[in-house]
Amino acid sequence: MPNGGVVKSTRRVTIRDVARRAGVSVQTVSRVLNDHPDVSDATRARVQRAIAELHYQPSAIARSLITRSSGVLGVVASGFQFFGPARLLAGIERQATELGWQLMLRVADPSTPEEYDRIAAALIAQHVEGVIWAYPELSSERERAFRAQVETHAPIVFLSMEANPGDAVLSIENRLGARLAVEHLIERGRRHIGIITGPLNLWSAHQRKLGWQDALASAGLPCTELQVIEGDWSAESGCRGLRQLIEQYPRLDAVFASNDQMALGVLHAAHQLGLTVPRDLSVVGFDNVPESACFIPPLTTVHHDLFALGQLAVREMHRVIQARRAGKPAVVSPLMLRPHLIVRESS
Amino acid sequence: MPNGGVVKSTRRVTIRDVARRAGVSVQTVSRVLNDHPDVSDATRARVQRAIAELHYQPSAIARSLITRSSGVLGVVASGFQFFGPARLLAGIERQATELGWQLMLRVADPSTPEEYDRIAAALIAQHVEGVIWAYPELSSERERAFRAQVETHAPIVFLSMEANPGDAVLSIENRLGARLAVEHLIERGRRHIGIITGPLNLWSAHQRKLGWQDALASAGLPCTELQVIEGDWSAESGCRGLRQLIEQYPRLDAVFASNDQMALGVLHAAHQLGLTVPRDLSVVGFDNVPESACFIPPLTTVHHDLFALGQLAVREMHRVIQARRAGKPAVVSPLMLRPHLIVRESS
DNA sequence: CATTAAACTGTGATCGTTCACGGGATTCTA
DNA sequence: TAGAATCCCGTGAACGATCACAGTTTAATG
């Protein structure tokens, strides 16, 4: 019966209650719970019946205190209003659940500096056995401070970040992806290719810009700062970006937008300006969000699989933790996933 | 120095180590940690220095065992590749962090039935003090089972769900929002208004359909099943939806798409079919995703604030838990947030 | 100066579980 | 039939903190 959420504040049913009811010791109940062999079938059945009758649920907290392993991974993420981070988080969650890990979620807001200390402290307090740093950018010094705090307690995996030597970073090849996109524009005969970047303090945004430069340089095409506008991932910034770009670089005949949302903004602005895509202007995006196939016109874009990256991160973490429990030293091995181009009608 | 993530497996620094170093009892250290008054300034300083020198981090796990309060809320969510759930989760996280709660995240995949039992068990095992059920739909019977398991341990808040009497549900007024959208189309002179719904087993999708019916009925306009297509929230389904709609109801002069992504699909299909929006066809969406202002044409849509809803949910949970700690019974009070219409050029 | 209150600090039990160890009953081997 | 081996089960300590209670010193009061 619905009771409006009134909780009876009864004491929690413990292993002791089960033991009493089954007429055995707590240790025997513990053995049943953990599938240890040294229990006769008869007592095992009795204990299991008591467990069911009392609706007993073991306490992971008490267990992790004594076993010194919590079964919890910490995830530091942010910006899941964006497609990438959301997919990443989904992949992490899926794999974690499959391998039996719980997830403690923190959202890092890169604004305040001492917040990272608080996050580290909170994760350590919760006895997380591993930390997955998903997406939020870290300056080198902050990263060092964070690692110094956390790493004596738990290994860390960094995702989509700059890889300093020795870092455990998993990522997609942003630079390659951008190069593929721009090379494609060049193949289609475009010669004056601008870029709208993400926030350039972000490593991934910076890498995509480098990929754009790579492609232009090796084709001997113009590559100046006049062709660059820094956006903020939002469609609106893509819209503004195109206007500015055309103003400061009128010969523009193609744009590489560093994500699909900004590409949408570019398409929008082009439409407003009376430019026909792709005749007057080619546009390529990055991310391959599901909607990009329904843009007007459908967007050529770079596909990458962040769901898989998230899964991979958890698997790596799992491997390392398991190995260490067995006493062997183990480190996360860095890895880069290759993106590929999806050609549609905007180019 | 980067060391590839090698963890020194030293014993954790405990309150006892701090006590020894500061030359006081563990109780005194505990008092310092919890800001209890009965400590002289001199000892307090000595203890704090010891804490700093040893890099001591208290164990939330040990603490929650004895205090019987974990400081952890469980969140069951899914589908954060969509704008709504992502905003909801972001709001929940923000408010939780502000109020000092940790978040245990589970993603519910509505496919398997016994998974709900596992989720409930996991949450109880982790001693969560409250559960926020964010978005994933529950059948009445599954809900009952879940509540029966969890509610003796922790209060539950349901978000965006059907409210059975007595349920603690927070939501936005989906039905009203849809009615606003359709009434607007009627005001603009449209008479043959179709709808592309979300999956109709979802309460929110069903409510939006009812809102559409409300508006048509009170205006005395046609309202038949021929005007209805069931989508799946994706842009692609909106695209297909419009084609089918026109086929089975050729007089169509406006479409209410139950989210912005499907509205994008509608715009796309209209463009392909040579229809000009809004001249030949008016389109209204639902959600007001940031991109919708950059659709072609910019989308008229229903704005609602799921971030605020998430914050609210945590605040309610907080209130209830605090009250119960103080021994007073308290229940979550149901609440509905009003959405409003954003008029742009697609209508 | 004795008495009482206030300020400060320590002791042992406790939360719910597993770990290390020990011991009795049963079966097997010589 | 004695000895060892196997199976089964229980006892006390431990994990890292807080709680309830008690004790000791210092300051305030009559």
Coordinates of N, CA, C and O in Angstrom, one line a residue, chain B residues 171-271:
Chain B
S171 N 7.6 16.2 -11.1 CA 7.5 16.1 -12.5 C 7.3 17.5 -13.2 O 7.1 18.5 -12.5
I172 N 7.3 17.5 -14.5 CA 6.9 18.7 -15.1 C 5.5 18.4 -15.7 O 5.1 17.3 -15.9
E173 N 4.7 19.5 -16.0 CA 3.4 19.2 -16.5 C 3.4 19.0 -18.0 O 3.2 19.9 -18.8
N174 N 3.7 17.8 -18.3 CA 3.8 17.4 -19.7 C 2.5 17.7 -20.5 O 2.5 18.2 -21.6
R175 N 1.4 17.4 -19.8 CA 0.1 17.5 -20.5 C -0.2 19.0 -20.8 O -0.6 19.3 -21.9
L176 N 0.0 19.8 -19.8 CA -0.2 21.3 -20.0 C 0.8 21.8 -21.1 O 0.3 22.6 -22.0
G177 N 2.0 21.4 -21.1 CA 3.0 21.9 -22.0 C 2.5 21.5 -23.5 O 2.6 22.4 -24.4
A178 N 2.1 20.3 -23.6 CA 1.6 19.9 -25.0 C 0.4 20.7 -25.4 O 0.3 21.2 -26.5
R179 N -0.5 21.0 -24.4 CA -1.7 21.8 -24.8 C -1.3 23.2 -25.2 O -1.8 23.7 -26.2
L180 N -0.3 23.8 -24.5 CA 0.1 25.1 -24.9 C 0.6 25.1 -26.3 O 0.3 26.0 -27.1
A181 N 1.4 24.1 -26.6 CA 2.0 24.0 -28.0 C 0.9 23.9 -29.0 O 0.9 24.7 -30.0
V182 N -0.1 23.1 -28.8 CA -1.1 22.9 -29.8 C -2.1 24.1 -29.9 O -2.5 24.5 -31.0
E183 N -2.4 24.6 -28.7 CA -3.2 25.8 -28.7 C -2.6 27.0 -29.6 O -3.3 27.7 -30.3
H184 N -1.3 27.0 -29.4 CA -0.6 28.0 -30.2 C -0.7 27.8 -31.7 O -0.9 28.7 -32.5
L185 N -0.6 26.5 -32.1 CA -0.8 26.2 -33.5 C -2.2 26.6 -34.0 O -2.4 27.1 -35.1
I186 N -3.2 26.4 -33.1 CA -4.6 26.7 -33.5 C -4.8 28.2 -33.6 O -5.4 28.7 -34.6
E187 N -4.2 28.9 -32.7 CA -4.2 30.4 -32.8 C -3.6 30.9 -34.1 O -4.1 31.9 -34.6
R188 N -2.6 30.2 -34.6 CA -2.0 30.6 -35.8 C -2.8 30.2 -37.0 O -2.4 30.2 -38.2
G189 N -4.0 29.6 -36.7 CA -4.9 29.3 -37.8 C -4.8 27.9 -38.4 O -5.5 27.6 -39.4
R190 N -4.1 27.0 -37.7 CA -4.0 25.7 -38.2 C -5.2 24.8 -37.8 O -5.7 25.1 -36.7
R191 N -5.6 23.9 -38.6 CA -6.8 23.2 -38.3 C -6.6 21.7 -38.4 O -7.4 20.9 -37.8
H192 N -5.5 21.2 -39.0 CA -5.3 19.8 -39.1 C -3.9 19.5 -38.6 O -2.9 19.4 -39.3
I193 N -4.0 19.2 -37.3 CA -2.7 19.1 -36.5 C -2.4 17.7 -36.1 O -3.2 17.1 -35.4
G194 N -1.3 17.2 -36.7 CA -0.9 15.8 -36.3 C 0.0 15.8 -35.1 O 0.5 16.9 -34.7
I195 N 0.3 14.6 -34.6 CA 1.3 14.5 -33.5 C 2.2 13.4 -33.8 O 1.8 12.3 -34.3
I196 N 3.5 13.5 -33.4 CA 4.4 12.4 -33.4 C 4.7 12.3 -31.9 O 5.3 13.2 -31.3
T197 N 4.3 11.1 -31.4 CA 4.5 10.9 -29.9 C 5.8 10.2 -29.6 O 6.5 9.7 -30.5
G198 N 6.2 10.2 -28.4 CA 7.3 9.3 -27.9 C 6.7 7.9 -27.7 O 5.5 7.7 -28.0
P199 N 7.5 7.0 -27.2 CA 7.0 5.7 -27.0 C 5.9 5.7 -26.0 O 6.0 6.2 -24.9
L200 N 4.7 5.3 -26.4 CA 3.5 5.5 -25.6 C 3.4 4.7 -24.3 O 2.5 4.9 -23.5
N201 N 4.3 3.8 -24.1 CA 4.4 3.1 -22.8 C 5.0 4.0 -21.8 O 4.9 3.8 -20.6
L202 N 5.6 5.1 -22.2 CA 6.2 6.0 -21.3 C 5.1 7.0 -20.9 O 4.4 7.6 -21.7
W203 N 5.0 7.3 -19.6 CA 4.0 8.1 -19.1 C 4.1 9.5 -19.7 O 3.1 10.1 -20.1
S204 N 5.3 10.1 -19.7 CA 5.5 11.4 -20.2 C 5.0 11.6 -21.7 O 4.4 12.5 -22.1
A205 N 5.3 10.6 -22.5 CA 4.9 10.6 -23.9 C 3.4 10.5 -23.9 O 2.7 11.2 -24.7
H206 N 2.8 9.7 -23.1 CA 1.3 9.6 -23.1 C 0.6 10.9 -22.7 O -0.3 11.3 -23.3
Q207 N 1.2 11.5 -21.7 CA 0.7 12.8 -21.2 C 0.7 13.9 -22.3 O -0.2 14.6 -22.4
R208 N 1.8 13.9 -23.0 CA 1.9 14.9 -24.1 C 0.8 14.6 -25.2 O 0.3 15.6 -25.8
K209 N 0.6 13.4 -25.4 CA -0.5 13.1 -26.4 C -1.9 13.6 -25.8 O -2.7 14.1 -26.6
L210 N -2.1 13.3 -24.6 CA -3.4 13.8 -24.0 C -3.5 15.3 -24.1 O -4.6 15.8 -24.3
G211 N -2.4 16.0 -23.9 CA -2.4 17.5 -24.0 C -2.8 17.9 -25.4 O -3.6 18.9 -25.6
W212 N -2.3 17.2 -26.4 CA -2.6 17.5 -27.8 C -4.1 17.3 -28.0 O -4.8 18.1 -28.6
Q213 N -4.7 16.2 -27.4 CA -6.1 15.9 -27.5 C -6.9 17.0 -26.8 O -7.9 17.5 -27.4
D214 N -6.5 17.4 -25.7 CA -7.2 18.4 -24.9 C -7.4 19.7 -25.8 O -8.5 20.2 -25.9
A215 N -6.3 20.1 -26.4 CA -6.4 21.4 -27.2 C -7.3 21.2 -28.4 O -8.2 22.1 -28.6
L216 N -7.2 20.1 -29.1 CA -8.0 19.9 -30.2 C -9.5 19.8 -29.8 O -10.4 20.3 -30.5
A217 N -9.8 19.0 -28.8 CA -11.1 18.8 -28.3 C -11.8 20.1 -28.0 O -12.9 20.4 -28.4
S218 N -11.1 20.9 -27.2 CA -11.8 22.2 -26.7 C -11.9 23.2 -27.9 O -12.6 24.2 -27.7
A219 N -11.2 23.0 -29.0 CA -11.3 23.9 -30.1 C -12.3 23.3 -31.2 O -12.6 23.9 -32.2
G220 N -12.7 22.1 -30.8 CA -13.7 21.4 -31.8 C -13.0 21.0 -33.1 O -13.7 20.9 -34.1
L221 N -11.7 20.7 -33.0 CA -11.0 20.3 -34.2 C -10.9 18.8 -34.4 O -11.0 18.1 -33.4
P222 N -10.7 18.3 -35.6 CA -10.6 16.8 -35.8 C -9.4 16.3 -34.9 O -8.4 16.9 -34.8
C223 N -9.7 15.1 -34.4 CA -8.7 14.5 -33.5 C -8.9 13.0 -33.6 O -9.6 12.3 -32.8
T224 N -8.2 12.4 -34.6 CA -8.4 10.9 -34.9 C -7.0 10.2 -34.8 O -6.0 10.9 -34.7
E225 N -7.1 8.9 -34.8 CA -5.8 8.2 -34.7 C -5.0 8.3 -36.0 O -3.9 8.0 -36.0
L226 N -5.7 8.8 -37.1 CA -5.0 9.0 -38.3 C -4.0 10.1 -38.2 O -3.0 10.2 -39.0
Q227 N -4.2 10.9 -37.2 CA -3.3 12.1 -37.0 C -2.1 11.8 -36.1 O -1.4 12.6 -35.7
V228 N -2.0 10.5 -35.7 CA -1.1 10.1 -34.6 C 0.0 9.1 -35.2 O -0.4 8.2 -35.9
I229 N 1.2 9.4 -35.0 CA 2.3 8.5 -35.2 C 3.1 8.3 -34.0 O 3.5 9.3 -33.3
E230 N 3.5 7.1 -33.6 CA 4.3 6.9 -32.5 C 5.8 6.8 -32.9 O 6.1 6.0 -33.7
G231 N 6.6 7.7 -32.3 CA 8.0 7.7 -32.6 C 8.8 7.1 -31.4 O 8.2 6.6 -30.5
D232 N 10.1 7.3 -31.5 CA 10.9 6.8 -30.4 C 11.9 7.8 -29.8 O 12.9 7.5 -29.3
W233 N 11.5 9.1 -30.0 CA 12.3 10.2 -29.5 C 13.4 10.6 -30.5 O 14.0 11.6 -30.4
S234 N 13.8 9.7 -31.4 CA 14.9 10.0 -32.3 C 14.5 10.8 -33.5 O 13.4 10.8 -34.0
A235 N 15.5 11.6 -34.0 CA 15.2 12.5 -35.2 C 14.8 11.6 -36.3 O 13.9 12.0 -37.1
E236 N 15.4 10.5 -36.5 CA 15.1 9.6 -37.6 C 13.6 9.2 -37.6 O 12.9 9.2 -38.6
S237 N 13.1 8.9 -36.4 CA 11.7 8.5 -36.3 C 10.8 9.7 -36.6 O 9.6 9.5 -37.1
G238 N 11.2 10.9 -36.3 CA 10.4 12.1 -36.6 C 10.4 12.2 -38.2 O 9.3 12.6 -38.7
C239 N 11.5 12.0 -38.8 CA 11.5 12.0 -40.2 C 10.6 11.1 -40.9 O 9.7 11.4 -41.7
R240 N 10.7 9.8 -40.5 CA 9.7 8.8 -41.0 C 8.3 9.1 -40.6 O 7.4 9.0 -41.4
G241 N 8.2 9.7 -39.4 CA 6.8 10.0 -38.9 C 6.1 11.0 -39.8 O 4.9 10.7 -40.1
L242 N 6.8 12.0 -40.2 CA 6.1 13.0 -41.1 C 5.6 12.4 -42.4 O 4.5 12.6 -42.8
R243 N 6.4 11.5 -43.0 CA 6.0 10.9 -44.2 C 4.8 10.1 -44.0 O 3.8 10.2 -44.8
Q244 N 4.8 9.2 -43.0 CA 3.6 8.4 -42.7 C 2.4 9.3 -42.5 O 1.3 9.0 -42.9
L245 N 2.6 10.3 -41.7 CA 1.5 11.2 -41.3 C 0.8 11.8 -42.5 O -0.4 11.8 -42.7
I246 N 1.6 12.3 -43.4 CA 1.1 12.9 -44.6 C 0.4 11.9 -45.5 O -0.7 12.2 -46.1
E247 N 0.9 10.7 -45.5 CA 0.3 9.7 -46.3 C -1.1 9.3 -45.8 O -2.1 9.2 -46.5
Q248 N -1.2 9.2 -44.4 CA -2.5 8.7 -43.9 C -3.4 9.9 -43.5 O -4.6 9.7 -43.2
Y249 N -2.9 11.1 -43.6 CA -3.7 12.3 -43.3 C -3.3 13.5 -44.1 O -2.6 14.4 -43.6
P250 N -3.6 13.5 -45.4 CA -3.0 14.4 -46.4 C -3.3 15.9 -46.1 O -2.6 16.7 -46.5
R251 N -4.4 16.2 -45.3 CA -4.8 17.6 -45.1 C -3.9 18.2 -44.1 O -4.1 19.4 -43.8
L252 N -3.0 17.5 -43.5 CA -2.1 17.9 -42.4 C -1.6 19.3 -42.7 O -1.0 19.6 -43.8
D253 N -1.7 20.3 -41.7 CA -1.1 21.6 -41.9 C -0.2 22.0 -40.7 O 0.3 23.1 -40.7
A254 N -0.1 21.1 -39.8 CA 0.8 21.4 -38.6 C 1.1 20.1 -37.9 O 0.3 19.1 -37.9
V255 N 2.3 20.0 -37.3 CA 2.7 18.9 -36.5 C 3.2 19.3 -35.1 O 4.0 20.2 -35.0
F256 N 2.7 18.6 -34.1 CA 3.4 18.7 -32.8 C 4.3 17.5 -32.6 O 3.8 16.4 -32.5
A257 N 5.6 17.7 -32.5 CA 6.5 16.7 -32.3 C 6.8 16.6 -30.8 O 7.1 17.7 -30.2
S258 N 6.8 15.5 -30.2 CA 6.8 15.4 -28.7 C 8.2 15.6 -28.1 O 8.3 15.7 -26.9
N259 N 9.2 15.7 -29.0 CA 10.5 16.3 -28.5 C 11.2 17.0 -29.6 O 10.8 16.9 -30.8
D260 N 12.2 17.7 -29.3 CA 12.9 18.6 -30.3 C 13.6 17.7 -31.4 O 13.8 18.1 -32.5
Q261 N 14.1 16.6 -30.9 CA 14.9 15.8 -31.9 C 13.9 15.2 -33.0 O 14.3 15.3 -34.2
M262 N 12.8 14.8 -32.6 CA 11.8 14.4 -33.6 C 11.3 15.6 -34.4 O 11.1 15.4 -35.6
A263 N 11.2 16.7 -33.8 CA 10.9 17.9 -34.6 C 11.9 18.2 -35.7 O 11.6 18.6 -36.8
L264 N 13.2 18.0 -35.3 CA 14.2 18.2 -36.3 C 14.0 17.2 -37.5 O 14.1 17.6 -38.6
G265 N 13.7 16.0 -37.1 CA 13.4 15.0 -38.2 C 12.2 15.5 -39.1 O 12.3 15.3 -40.3
V266 N 11.2 16.1 -38.5 CA 10.1 16.6 -39.2 C 10.5 17.7 -40.2 O 10.1 17.7 -41.3
L267 N 11.3 18.6 -39.6 CA 11.8 19.7 -40.5 C 12.6 19.1 -41.7 O 12.4 19.6 -42.8
H268 N 13.4 18.1 -41.4 CA 14.2 17.5 -42.4 C 13.3 16.9 -43.5 O 13.5 17.1 -44.7
A269 N 12.3 16.1 -43.1 CA 11.5 15.4 -44.0 C 10.7 16.5 -44.8 O 10.5 16.3 -46.0
A270 N 10.2 17.5 -44.1 CA 9.4 18.5 -44.8 C 10.3 19.2 -46.0 O 9.8 19.4 -47.1
H271 N 11.5 19.4 -45.6 CA 12.4 20.0 -46.6 C 12.6 19.1 -47.8 O 12.5 19.5 -48.9

